[in-house]
PDB file of C-alpha atoms in Angstrom:
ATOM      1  CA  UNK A 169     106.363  37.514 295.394  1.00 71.00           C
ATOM      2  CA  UNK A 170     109.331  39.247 296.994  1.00 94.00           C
ATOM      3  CA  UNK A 171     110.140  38.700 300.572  1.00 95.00           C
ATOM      4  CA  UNK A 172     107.945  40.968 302.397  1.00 96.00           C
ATOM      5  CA  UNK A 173     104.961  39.890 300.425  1.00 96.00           C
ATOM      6  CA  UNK A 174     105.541  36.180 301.387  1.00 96.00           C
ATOM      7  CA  UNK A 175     105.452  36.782 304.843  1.00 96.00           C
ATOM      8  CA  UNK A 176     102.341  38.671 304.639  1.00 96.00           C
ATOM      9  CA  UNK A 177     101.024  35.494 303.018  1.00 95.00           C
ATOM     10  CA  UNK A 178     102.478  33.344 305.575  1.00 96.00           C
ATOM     11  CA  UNK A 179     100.650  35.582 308.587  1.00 95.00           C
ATOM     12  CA  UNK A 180      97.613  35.900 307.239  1.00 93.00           C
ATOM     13  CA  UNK A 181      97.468  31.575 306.293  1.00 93.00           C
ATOM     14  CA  UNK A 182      98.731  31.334 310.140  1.00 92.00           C
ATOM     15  CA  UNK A 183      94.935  33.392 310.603  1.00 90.00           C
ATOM     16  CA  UNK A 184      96.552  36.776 311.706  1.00 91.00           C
ATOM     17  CA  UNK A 185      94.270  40.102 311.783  1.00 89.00           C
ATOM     18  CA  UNK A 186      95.231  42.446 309.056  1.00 89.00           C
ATOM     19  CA  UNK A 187      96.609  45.057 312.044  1.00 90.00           C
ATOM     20  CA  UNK A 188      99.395  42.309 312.014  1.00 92.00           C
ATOM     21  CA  UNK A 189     100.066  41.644 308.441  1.00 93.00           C
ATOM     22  CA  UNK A 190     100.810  45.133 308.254  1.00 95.00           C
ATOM     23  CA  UNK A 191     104.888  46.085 307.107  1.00 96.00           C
ATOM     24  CA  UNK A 192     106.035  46.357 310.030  1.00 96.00           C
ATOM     25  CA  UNK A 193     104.732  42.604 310.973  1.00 96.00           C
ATOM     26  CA  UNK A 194     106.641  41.131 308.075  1.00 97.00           C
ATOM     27  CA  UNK A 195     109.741  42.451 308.756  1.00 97.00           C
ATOM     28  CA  UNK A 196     109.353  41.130 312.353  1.00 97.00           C
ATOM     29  CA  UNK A 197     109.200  38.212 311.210  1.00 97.00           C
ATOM     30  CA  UNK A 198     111.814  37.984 308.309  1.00 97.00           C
ATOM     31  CA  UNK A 199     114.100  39.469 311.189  1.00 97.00           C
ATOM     32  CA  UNK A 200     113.519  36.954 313.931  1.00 97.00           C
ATOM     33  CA  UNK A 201     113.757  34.483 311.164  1.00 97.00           C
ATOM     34  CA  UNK A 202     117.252  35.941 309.824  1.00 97.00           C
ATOM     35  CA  UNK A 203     115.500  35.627 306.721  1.00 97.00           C
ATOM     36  CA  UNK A 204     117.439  38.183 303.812  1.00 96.00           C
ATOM     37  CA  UNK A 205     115.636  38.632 300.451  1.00 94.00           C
ATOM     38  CA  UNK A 206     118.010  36.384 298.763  1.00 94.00           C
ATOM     39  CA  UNK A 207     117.294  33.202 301.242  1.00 96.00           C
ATOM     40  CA  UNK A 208     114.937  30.638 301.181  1.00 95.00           C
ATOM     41  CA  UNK A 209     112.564  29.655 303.584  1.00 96.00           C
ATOM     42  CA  UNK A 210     114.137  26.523 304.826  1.00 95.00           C
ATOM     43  CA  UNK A 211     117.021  28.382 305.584  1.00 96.00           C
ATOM     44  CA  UNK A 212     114.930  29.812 308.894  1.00 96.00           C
ATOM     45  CA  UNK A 213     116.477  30.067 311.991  1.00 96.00           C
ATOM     46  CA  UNK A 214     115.317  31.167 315.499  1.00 95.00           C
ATOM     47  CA  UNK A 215     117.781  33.019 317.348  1.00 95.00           C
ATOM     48  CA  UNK A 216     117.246  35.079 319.864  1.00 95.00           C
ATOM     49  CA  UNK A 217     116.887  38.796 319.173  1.00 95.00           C
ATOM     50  CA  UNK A 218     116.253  42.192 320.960  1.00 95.00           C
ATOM     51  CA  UNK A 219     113.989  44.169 319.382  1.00 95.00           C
ATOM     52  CA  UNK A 220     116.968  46.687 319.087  1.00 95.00           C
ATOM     53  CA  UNK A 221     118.139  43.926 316.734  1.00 96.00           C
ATOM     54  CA  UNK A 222     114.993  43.763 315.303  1.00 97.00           C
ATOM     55  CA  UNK A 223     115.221  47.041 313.668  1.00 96.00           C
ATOM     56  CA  UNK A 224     119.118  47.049 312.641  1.00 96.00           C
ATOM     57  CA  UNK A 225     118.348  44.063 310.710  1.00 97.00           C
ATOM     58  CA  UNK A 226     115.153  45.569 308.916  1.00 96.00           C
ATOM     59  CA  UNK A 227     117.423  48.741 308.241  1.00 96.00           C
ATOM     60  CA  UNK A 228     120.068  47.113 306.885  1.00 97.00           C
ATOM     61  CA  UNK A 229     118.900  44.069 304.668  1.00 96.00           C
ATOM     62  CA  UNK A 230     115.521  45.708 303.745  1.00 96.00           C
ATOM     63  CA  UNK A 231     116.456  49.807 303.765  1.00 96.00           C
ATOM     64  CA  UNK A 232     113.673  50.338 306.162  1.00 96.00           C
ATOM     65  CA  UNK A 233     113.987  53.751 308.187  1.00 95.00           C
ATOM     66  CA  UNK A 234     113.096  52.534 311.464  1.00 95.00           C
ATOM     67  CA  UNK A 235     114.390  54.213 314.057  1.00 94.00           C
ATOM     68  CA  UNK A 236     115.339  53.080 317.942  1.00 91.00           C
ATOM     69  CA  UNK A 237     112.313  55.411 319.136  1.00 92.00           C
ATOM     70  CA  UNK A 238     109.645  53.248 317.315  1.00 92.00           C
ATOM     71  CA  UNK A 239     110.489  49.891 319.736  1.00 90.00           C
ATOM     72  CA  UNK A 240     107.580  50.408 321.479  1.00 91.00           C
ATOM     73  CA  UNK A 241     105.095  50.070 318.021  1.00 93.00           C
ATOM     74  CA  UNK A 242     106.869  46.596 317.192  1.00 94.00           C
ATOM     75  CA  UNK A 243     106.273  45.944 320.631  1.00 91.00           C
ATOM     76  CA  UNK A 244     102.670  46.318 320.679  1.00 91.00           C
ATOM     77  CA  UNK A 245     101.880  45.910 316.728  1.00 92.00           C
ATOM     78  CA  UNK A 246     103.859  42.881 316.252  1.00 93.00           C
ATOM     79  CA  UNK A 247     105.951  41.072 319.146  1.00 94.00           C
ATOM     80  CA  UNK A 248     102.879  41.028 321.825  1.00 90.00           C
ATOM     81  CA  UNK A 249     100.649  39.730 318.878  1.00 90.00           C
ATOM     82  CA  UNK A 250     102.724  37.121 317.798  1.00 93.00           C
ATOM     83  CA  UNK A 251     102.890  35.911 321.235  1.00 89.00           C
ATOM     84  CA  UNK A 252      99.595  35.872 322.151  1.00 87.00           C
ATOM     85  CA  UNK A 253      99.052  33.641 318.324  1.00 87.00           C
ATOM     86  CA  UNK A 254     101.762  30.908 319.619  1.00 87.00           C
ATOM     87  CA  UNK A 255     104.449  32.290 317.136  1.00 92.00           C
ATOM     88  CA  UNK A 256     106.927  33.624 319.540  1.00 92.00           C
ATOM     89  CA  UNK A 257     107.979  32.979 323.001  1.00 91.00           C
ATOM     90  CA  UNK A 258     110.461  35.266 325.531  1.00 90.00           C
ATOM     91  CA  UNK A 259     112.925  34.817 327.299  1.00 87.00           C
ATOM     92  CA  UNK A 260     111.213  35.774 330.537  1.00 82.00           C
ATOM     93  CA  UNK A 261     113.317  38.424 331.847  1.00 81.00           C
ATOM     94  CA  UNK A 262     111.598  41.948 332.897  1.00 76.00           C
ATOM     95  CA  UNK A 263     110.718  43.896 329.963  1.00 74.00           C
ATOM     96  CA  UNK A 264     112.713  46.653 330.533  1.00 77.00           C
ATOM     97  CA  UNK A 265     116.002  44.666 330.805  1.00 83.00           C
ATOM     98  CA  UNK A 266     118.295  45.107 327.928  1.00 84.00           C
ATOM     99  CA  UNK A 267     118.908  41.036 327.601  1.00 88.00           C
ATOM    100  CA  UNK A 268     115.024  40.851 326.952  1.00 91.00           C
ATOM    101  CA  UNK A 269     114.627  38.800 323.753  1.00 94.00           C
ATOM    102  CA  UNK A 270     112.168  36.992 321.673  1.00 95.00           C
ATOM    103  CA  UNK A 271     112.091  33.789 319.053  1.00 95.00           C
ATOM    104  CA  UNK A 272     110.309  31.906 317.077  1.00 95.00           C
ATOM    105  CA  UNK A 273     109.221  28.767 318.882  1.00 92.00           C
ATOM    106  CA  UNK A 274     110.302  25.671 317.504  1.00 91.00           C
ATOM    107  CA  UNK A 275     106.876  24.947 316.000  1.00 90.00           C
ATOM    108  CA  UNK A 276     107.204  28.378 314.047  1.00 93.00           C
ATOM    109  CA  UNK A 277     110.333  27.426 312.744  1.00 94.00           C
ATOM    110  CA  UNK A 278     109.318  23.862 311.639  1.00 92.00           C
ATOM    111  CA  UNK A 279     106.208  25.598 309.826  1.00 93.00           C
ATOM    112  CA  UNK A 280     108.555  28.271 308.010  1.00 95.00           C
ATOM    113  CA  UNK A 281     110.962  25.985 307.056  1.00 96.00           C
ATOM    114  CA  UNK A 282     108.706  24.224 305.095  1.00 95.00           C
ATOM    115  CA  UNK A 283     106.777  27.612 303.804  1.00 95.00           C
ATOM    116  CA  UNK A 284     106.577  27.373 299.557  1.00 92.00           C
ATOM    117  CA  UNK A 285     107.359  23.416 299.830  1.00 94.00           C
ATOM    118  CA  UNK A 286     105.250  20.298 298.958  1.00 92.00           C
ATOM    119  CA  UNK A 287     105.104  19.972 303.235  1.00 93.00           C
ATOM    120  CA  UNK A 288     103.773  23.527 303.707  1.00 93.00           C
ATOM    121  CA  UNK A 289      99.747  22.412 303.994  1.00 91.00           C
ATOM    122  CA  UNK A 290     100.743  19.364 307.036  1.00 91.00           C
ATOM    123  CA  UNK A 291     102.430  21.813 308.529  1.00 89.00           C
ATOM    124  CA  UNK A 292     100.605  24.808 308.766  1.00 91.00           C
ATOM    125  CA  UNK A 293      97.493  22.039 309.717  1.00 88.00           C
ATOM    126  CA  UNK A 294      99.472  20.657 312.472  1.00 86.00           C
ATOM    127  CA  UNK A 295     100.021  23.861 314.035  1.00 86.00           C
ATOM    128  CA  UNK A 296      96.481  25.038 313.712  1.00 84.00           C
ATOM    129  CA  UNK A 297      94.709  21.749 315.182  1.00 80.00           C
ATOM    130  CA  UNK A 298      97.075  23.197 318.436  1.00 75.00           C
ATOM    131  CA  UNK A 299      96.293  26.865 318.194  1.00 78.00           C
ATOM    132  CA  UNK A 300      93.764  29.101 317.338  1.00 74.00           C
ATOM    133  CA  UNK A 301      94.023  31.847 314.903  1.00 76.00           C
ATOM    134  CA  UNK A 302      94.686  35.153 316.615  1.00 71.00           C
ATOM    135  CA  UNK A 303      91.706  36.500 314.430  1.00 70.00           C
ATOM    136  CA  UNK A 304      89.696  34.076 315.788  1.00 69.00           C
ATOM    137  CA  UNK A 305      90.248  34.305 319.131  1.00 63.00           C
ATOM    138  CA  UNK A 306      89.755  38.482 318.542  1.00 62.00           C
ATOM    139  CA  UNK A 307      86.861  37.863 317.043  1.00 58.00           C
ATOM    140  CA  UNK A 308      85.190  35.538 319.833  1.00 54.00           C
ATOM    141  CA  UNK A 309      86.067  38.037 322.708  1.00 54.00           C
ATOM    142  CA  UNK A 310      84.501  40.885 320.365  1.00 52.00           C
ATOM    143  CA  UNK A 311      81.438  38.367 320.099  1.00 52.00           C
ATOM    144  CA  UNK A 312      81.437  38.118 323.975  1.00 47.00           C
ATOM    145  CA  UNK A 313      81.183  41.452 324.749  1.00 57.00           C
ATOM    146  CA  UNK A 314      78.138  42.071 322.126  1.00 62.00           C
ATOM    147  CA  UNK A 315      75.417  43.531 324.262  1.00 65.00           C
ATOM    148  CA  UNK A 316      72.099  41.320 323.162  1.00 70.00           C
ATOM    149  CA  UNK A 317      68.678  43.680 322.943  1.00 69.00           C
ATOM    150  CA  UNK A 318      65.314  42.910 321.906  1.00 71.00           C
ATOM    151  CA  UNK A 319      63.950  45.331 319.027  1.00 77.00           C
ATOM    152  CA  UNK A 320      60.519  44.368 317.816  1.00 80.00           C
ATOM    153  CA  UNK A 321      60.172  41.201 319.587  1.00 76.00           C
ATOM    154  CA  UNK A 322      63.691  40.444 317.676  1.00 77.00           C
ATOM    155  CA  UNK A 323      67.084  39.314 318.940  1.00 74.00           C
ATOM    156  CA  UNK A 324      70.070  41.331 317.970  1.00 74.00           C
ATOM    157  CA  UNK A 325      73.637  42.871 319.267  1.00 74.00           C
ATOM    158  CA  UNK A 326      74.810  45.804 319.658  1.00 74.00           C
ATOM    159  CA  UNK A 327      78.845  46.532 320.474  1.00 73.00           C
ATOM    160  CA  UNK A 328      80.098  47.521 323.512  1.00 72.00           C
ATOM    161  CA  UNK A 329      79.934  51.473 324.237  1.00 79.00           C
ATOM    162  CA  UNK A 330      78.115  54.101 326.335  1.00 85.00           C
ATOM    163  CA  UNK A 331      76.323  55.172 323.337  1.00 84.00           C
ATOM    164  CA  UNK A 332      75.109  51.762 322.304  1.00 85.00           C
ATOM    165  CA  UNK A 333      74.598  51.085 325.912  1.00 88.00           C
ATOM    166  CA  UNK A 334      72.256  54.149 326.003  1.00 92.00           C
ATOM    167  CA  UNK A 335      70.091  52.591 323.062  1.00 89.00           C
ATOM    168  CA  UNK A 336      69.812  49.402 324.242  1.00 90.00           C
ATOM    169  CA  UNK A 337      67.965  51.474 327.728  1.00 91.00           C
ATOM    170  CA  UNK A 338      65.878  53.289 325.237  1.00 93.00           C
ATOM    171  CA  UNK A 339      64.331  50.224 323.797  1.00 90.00           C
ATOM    172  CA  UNK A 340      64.187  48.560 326.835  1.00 90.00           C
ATOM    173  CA  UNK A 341      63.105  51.004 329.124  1.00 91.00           C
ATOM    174  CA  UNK A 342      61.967  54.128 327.310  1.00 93.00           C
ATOM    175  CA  UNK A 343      60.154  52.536 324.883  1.00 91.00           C
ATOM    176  CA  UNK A 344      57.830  50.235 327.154  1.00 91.00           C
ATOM    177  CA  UNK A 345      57.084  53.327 330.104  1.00 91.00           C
ATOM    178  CA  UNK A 346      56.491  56.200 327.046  1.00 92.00           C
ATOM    179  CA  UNK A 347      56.395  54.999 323.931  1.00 91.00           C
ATOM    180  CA  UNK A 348      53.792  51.486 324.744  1.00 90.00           C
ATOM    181  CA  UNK A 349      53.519  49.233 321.725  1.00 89.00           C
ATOM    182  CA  UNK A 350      55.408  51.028 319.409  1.00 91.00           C
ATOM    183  CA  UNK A 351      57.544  49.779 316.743  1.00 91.00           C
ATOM    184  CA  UNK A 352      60.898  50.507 316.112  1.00 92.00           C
ATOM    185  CA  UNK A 353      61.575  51.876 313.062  1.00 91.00           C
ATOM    186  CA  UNK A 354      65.441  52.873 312.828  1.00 89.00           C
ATOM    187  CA  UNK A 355      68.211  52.436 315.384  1.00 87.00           C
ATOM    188  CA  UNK A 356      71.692  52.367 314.634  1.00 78.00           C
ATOM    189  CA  UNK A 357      74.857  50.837 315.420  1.00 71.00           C
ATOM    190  CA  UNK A 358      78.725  52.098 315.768  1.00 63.00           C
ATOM    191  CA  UNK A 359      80.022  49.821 313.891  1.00 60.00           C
ATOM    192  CA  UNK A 360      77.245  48.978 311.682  1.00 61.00           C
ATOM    193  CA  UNK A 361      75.015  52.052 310.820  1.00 65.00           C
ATOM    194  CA  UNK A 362      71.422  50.452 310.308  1.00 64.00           C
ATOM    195  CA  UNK A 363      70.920  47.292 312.420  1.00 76.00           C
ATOM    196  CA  UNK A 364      67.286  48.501 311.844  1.00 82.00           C
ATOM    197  CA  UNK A 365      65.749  49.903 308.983  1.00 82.00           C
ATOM    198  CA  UNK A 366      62.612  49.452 308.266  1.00 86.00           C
ATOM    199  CA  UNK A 367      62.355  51.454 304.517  1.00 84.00           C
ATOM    200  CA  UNK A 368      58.975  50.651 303.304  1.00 87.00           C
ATOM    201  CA  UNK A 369      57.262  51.568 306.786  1.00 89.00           C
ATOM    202  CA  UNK A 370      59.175  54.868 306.671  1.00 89.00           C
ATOM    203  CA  UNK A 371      58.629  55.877 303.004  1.00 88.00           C
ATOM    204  CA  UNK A 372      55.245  55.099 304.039  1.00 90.00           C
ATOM    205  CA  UNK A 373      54.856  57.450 307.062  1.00 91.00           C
ATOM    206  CA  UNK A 374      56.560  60.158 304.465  1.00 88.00           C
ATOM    207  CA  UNK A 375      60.211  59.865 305.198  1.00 84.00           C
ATOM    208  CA  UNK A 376      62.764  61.247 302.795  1.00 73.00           C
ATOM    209  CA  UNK A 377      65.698  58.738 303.279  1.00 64.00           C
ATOM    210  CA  UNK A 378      68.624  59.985 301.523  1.00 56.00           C
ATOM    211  CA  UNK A 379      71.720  60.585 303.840  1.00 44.00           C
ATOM    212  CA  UNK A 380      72.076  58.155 306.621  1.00 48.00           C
ATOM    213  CA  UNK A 381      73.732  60.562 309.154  1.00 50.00           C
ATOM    214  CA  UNK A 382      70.719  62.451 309.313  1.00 73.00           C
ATOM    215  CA  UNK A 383      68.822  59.782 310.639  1.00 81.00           C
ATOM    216  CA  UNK A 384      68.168  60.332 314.458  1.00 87.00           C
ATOM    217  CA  UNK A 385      69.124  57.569 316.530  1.00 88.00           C
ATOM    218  CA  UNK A 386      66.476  55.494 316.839  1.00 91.00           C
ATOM    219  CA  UNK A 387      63.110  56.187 315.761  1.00 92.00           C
ATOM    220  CA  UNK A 388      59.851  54.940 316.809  1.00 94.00           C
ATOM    221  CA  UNK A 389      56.536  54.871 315.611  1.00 93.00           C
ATOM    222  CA  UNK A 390      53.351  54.110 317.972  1.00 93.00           C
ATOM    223  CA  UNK A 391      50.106  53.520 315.492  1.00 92.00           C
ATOM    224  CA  UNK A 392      47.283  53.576 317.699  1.00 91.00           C
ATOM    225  CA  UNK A 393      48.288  57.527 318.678  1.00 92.00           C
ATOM    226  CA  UNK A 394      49.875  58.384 315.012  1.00 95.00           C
ATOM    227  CA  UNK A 395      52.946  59.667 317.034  1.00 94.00           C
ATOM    228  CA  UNK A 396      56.330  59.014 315.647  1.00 95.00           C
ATOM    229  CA  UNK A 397      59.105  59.747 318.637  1.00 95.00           C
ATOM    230  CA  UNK A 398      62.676  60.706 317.102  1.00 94.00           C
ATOM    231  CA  UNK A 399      65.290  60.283 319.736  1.00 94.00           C
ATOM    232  CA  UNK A 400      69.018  61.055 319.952  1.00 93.00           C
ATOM    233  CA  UNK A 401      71.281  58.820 322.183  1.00 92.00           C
ATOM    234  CA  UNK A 402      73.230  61.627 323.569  1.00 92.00           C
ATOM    235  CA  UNK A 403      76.385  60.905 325.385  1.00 86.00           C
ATOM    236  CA  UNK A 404      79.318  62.893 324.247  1.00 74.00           C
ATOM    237  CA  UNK A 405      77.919  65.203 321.114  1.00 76.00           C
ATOM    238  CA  UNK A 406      74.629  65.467 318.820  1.00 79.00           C
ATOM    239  CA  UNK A 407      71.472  67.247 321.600  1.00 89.00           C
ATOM    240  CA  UNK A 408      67.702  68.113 319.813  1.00 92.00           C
ATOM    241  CA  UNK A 409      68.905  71.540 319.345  1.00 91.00           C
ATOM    242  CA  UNK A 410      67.216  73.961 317.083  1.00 90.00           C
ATOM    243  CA  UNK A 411      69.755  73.077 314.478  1.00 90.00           C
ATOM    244  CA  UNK A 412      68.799  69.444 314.571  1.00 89.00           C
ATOM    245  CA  UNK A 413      65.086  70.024 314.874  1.00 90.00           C
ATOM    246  CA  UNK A 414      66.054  71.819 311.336  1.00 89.00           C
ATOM    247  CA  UNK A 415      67.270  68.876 309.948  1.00 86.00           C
ATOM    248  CA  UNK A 416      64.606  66.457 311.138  1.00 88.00           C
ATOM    249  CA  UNK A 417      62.204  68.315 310.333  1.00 86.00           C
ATOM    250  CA  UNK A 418      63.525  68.581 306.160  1.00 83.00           C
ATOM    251  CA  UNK A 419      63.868  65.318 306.310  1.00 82.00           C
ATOM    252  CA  UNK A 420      60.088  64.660 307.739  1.00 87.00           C
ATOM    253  CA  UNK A 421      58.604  67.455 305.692  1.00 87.00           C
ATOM    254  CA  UNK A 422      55.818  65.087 303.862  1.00 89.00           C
ATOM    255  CA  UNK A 423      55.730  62.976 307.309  1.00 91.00           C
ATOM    256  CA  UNK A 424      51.686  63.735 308.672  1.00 92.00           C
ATOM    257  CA  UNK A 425      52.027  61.899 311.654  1.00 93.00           C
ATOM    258  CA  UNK A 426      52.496  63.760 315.251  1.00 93.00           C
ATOM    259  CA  UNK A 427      56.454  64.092 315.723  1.00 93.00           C
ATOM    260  CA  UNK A 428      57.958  63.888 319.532  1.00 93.00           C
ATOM    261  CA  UNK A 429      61.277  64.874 319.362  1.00 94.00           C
ATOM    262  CA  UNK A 430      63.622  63.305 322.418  1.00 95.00           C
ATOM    263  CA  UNK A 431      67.121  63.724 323.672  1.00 96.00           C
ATOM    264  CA  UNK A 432      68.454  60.672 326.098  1.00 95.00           C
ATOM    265  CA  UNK A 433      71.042  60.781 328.588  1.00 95.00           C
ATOM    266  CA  UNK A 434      72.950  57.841 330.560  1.00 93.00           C
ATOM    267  CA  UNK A 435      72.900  60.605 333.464  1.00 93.00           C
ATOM    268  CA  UNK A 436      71.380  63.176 335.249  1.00 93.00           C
ATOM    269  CA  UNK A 437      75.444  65.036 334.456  1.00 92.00           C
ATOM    270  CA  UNK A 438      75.257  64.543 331.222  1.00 92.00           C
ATOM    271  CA  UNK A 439      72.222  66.039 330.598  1.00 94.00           C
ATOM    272  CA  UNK A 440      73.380  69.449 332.396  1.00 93.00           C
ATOM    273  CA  UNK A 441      76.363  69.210 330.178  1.00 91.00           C
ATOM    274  CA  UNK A 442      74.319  69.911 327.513  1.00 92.00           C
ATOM    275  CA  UNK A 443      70.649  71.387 329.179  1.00 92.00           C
ATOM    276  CA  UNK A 444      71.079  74.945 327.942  1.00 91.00           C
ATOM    277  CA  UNK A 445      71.730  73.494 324.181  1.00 91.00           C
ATOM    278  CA  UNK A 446      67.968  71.830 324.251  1.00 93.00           C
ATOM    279  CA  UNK A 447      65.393  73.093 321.752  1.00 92.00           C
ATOM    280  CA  UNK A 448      62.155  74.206 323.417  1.00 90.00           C
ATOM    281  CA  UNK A 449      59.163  71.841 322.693  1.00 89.00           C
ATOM    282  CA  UNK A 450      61.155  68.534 323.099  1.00 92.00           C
ATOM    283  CA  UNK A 451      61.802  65.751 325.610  1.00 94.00           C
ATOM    284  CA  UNK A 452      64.668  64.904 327.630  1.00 96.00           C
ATOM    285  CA  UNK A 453      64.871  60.953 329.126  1.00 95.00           C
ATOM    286  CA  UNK A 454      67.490  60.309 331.473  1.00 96.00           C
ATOM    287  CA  UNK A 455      67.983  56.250 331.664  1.00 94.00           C
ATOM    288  CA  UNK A 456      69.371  56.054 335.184  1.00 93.00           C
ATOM    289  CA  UNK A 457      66.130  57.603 336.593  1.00 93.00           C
ATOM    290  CA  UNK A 458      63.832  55.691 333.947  1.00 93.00           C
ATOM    291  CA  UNK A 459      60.296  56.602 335.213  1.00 93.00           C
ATOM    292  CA  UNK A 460      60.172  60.425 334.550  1.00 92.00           C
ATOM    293  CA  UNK A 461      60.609  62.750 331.782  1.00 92.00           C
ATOM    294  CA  UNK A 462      61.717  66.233 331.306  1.00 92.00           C
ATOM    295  CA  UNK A 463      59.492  68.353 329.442  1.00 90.00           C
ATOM    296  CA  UNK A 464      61.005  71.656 328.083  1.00 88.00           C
ATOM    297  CA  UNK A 465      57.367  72.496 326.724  1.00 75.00           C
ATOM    298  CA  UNK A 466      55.925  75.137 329.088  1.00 61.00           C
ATOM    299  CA  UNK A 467      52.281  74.195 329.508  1.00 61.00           C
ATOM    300  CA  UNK A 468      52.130  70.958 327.495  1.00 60.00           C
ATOM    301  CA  UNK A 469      53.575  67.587 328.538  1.00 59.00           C
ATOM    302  CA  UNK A 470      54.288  64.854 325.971  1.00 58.00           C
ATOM    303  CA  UNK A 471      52.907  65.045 322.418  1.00 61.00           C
ATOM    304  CA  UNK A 472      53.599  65.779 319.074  1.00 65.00           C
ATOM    305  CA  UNK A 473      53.774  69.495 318.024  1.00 55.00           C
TER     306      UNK A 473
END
């Protein structure tokens, strides 16, 4: 492996995200290293550098292009990072002070310095029974702000998010007021697309699944009425307008039972963002006023059509 590709191993064995074993990381830290493409690892040092000397040594030694404009992205990408993982200190003067420098902290330099050697594994063990991995501790704050939900007498998380936050009130508080004993069928996630999909109960109702972005946002079917209520978590884009009624219904064409179609708002000013784009003959549920419904149906109130 050449240089650069050795310190990408060395971050990522040191448990850093991928974000940080990104180019720009590795020549961070071949820089505050002094480490030239013709060195060895035990040859390590931990000067202290500006981050304008940062990038004149990434230019010069490695024919990088980086110019004085980008400080702030090797700030953010790489320096702050690093720090936060126990592989850097500063020098603690104000950041905007042109004597502000980092280095590698003398544990970081004992660990490089044997990088590639017979000592490398005690090393990087050492350091690691004394710090956590930065992808760890990412990865437990991400797990901390999970919002738990109970879907069909189930436990699972969604991430954080208005729109997630939205479908956790419509299976929580839609579901139990206007939709009594129903099952949920499909419901989404941002980051992963079905936390719930139930395929065989679909295909049995008559579903067509074949693209996932058609899917509404959470579906639910109630047996003892036959009704099957698609509802879209709407807080920034995606209303039951007549387009998406189009789509739903293609999808549903072979579907027999009665089909409620509902849009759901956080707020009463979201929902007049977007009232004048709402098909006729559907539902509108507004979570922060949880006990009433909107019914843009003239003379019929809830049911399928």
């Amino acid at each position: 492996m050449n240089k650069l590709e050795e310190a990408r191993k060395f971050l990522e064995l040191v448990g850093m995200p991928k974000a940080q074993r990104a180019d720009i990381c590795c020549y961070v830290l071949l820089a505050m290293a002094n480490m030239k493409s013709d060195m060895s690892w035990h040859e390590a040092k931990n000067d202290w550098i500006r981050i304008h000397d940062i990038i004149q040594f990434c230019n010069t030694f490695y024919g990088t292009t980086y110019a004085e404009n980008s400080r702030e992205t090797f700030r953010k990408q790489a320096l702050h990072r690093f720090r936060t993982a126990a592989l850097i200190e500063d020098n603690g003067m104000v950041t905007n002070s042109p004597n502000y420098k980092y280095r590698l902290t003398e544990e970081t330099l004992k660990m490089l310095k044997t990088f590639q050697s017979v000592e490398w594994e005690n090393s990087l063990n050492r350091f690691l029974m004394y710090h956590n991995k930065l992808i760890d501790i990412y990865t437990s704050k991400k797990e901390m702000t999970m919002m738990p939900v109970k879907i069909n007498d189930m436990d699972f998380k969604f991430s954080t998010g208005k729109h997630n936050q939205l479908q956790k009130a419509i299976i929580e508080k839609f579901a139990p007021r206007f939709a009594p004993n129903s099952e949920c069928l499909y419901v989404g996630d941002t980051i992963k697309k079905d936390l719930v999909k139930n395929i065989v109960k679909l295909k049995e109702l008559g579903f067509e699944i074949t693209l996932h972005d058609k899917m509404p946002d959470v579906v639910l079917y109630r047996e003892d009425k036959n009704w099957i209520y698609f509802i879209e978590s709407v807080t920034s884009v995606g209303p039951m307008d007549s387009q998406r009624i189009l789509e739903i219904t293609e999808l549903t064409k072979n579907v027999m039972a009665g089909k409620i179609y509902i849009t759901a708002f956080l707020d009463f000013k979201t929902y007049k963002k977007f009232s004048e784009l709402l098909a006729w003959e559907t539902e509108v549920w507004i979570a922060e006023m949880p006990e009433h419904m909107i019914h843009l149906n003239g003379n019929r109130f809830m049911g399928p059509r």
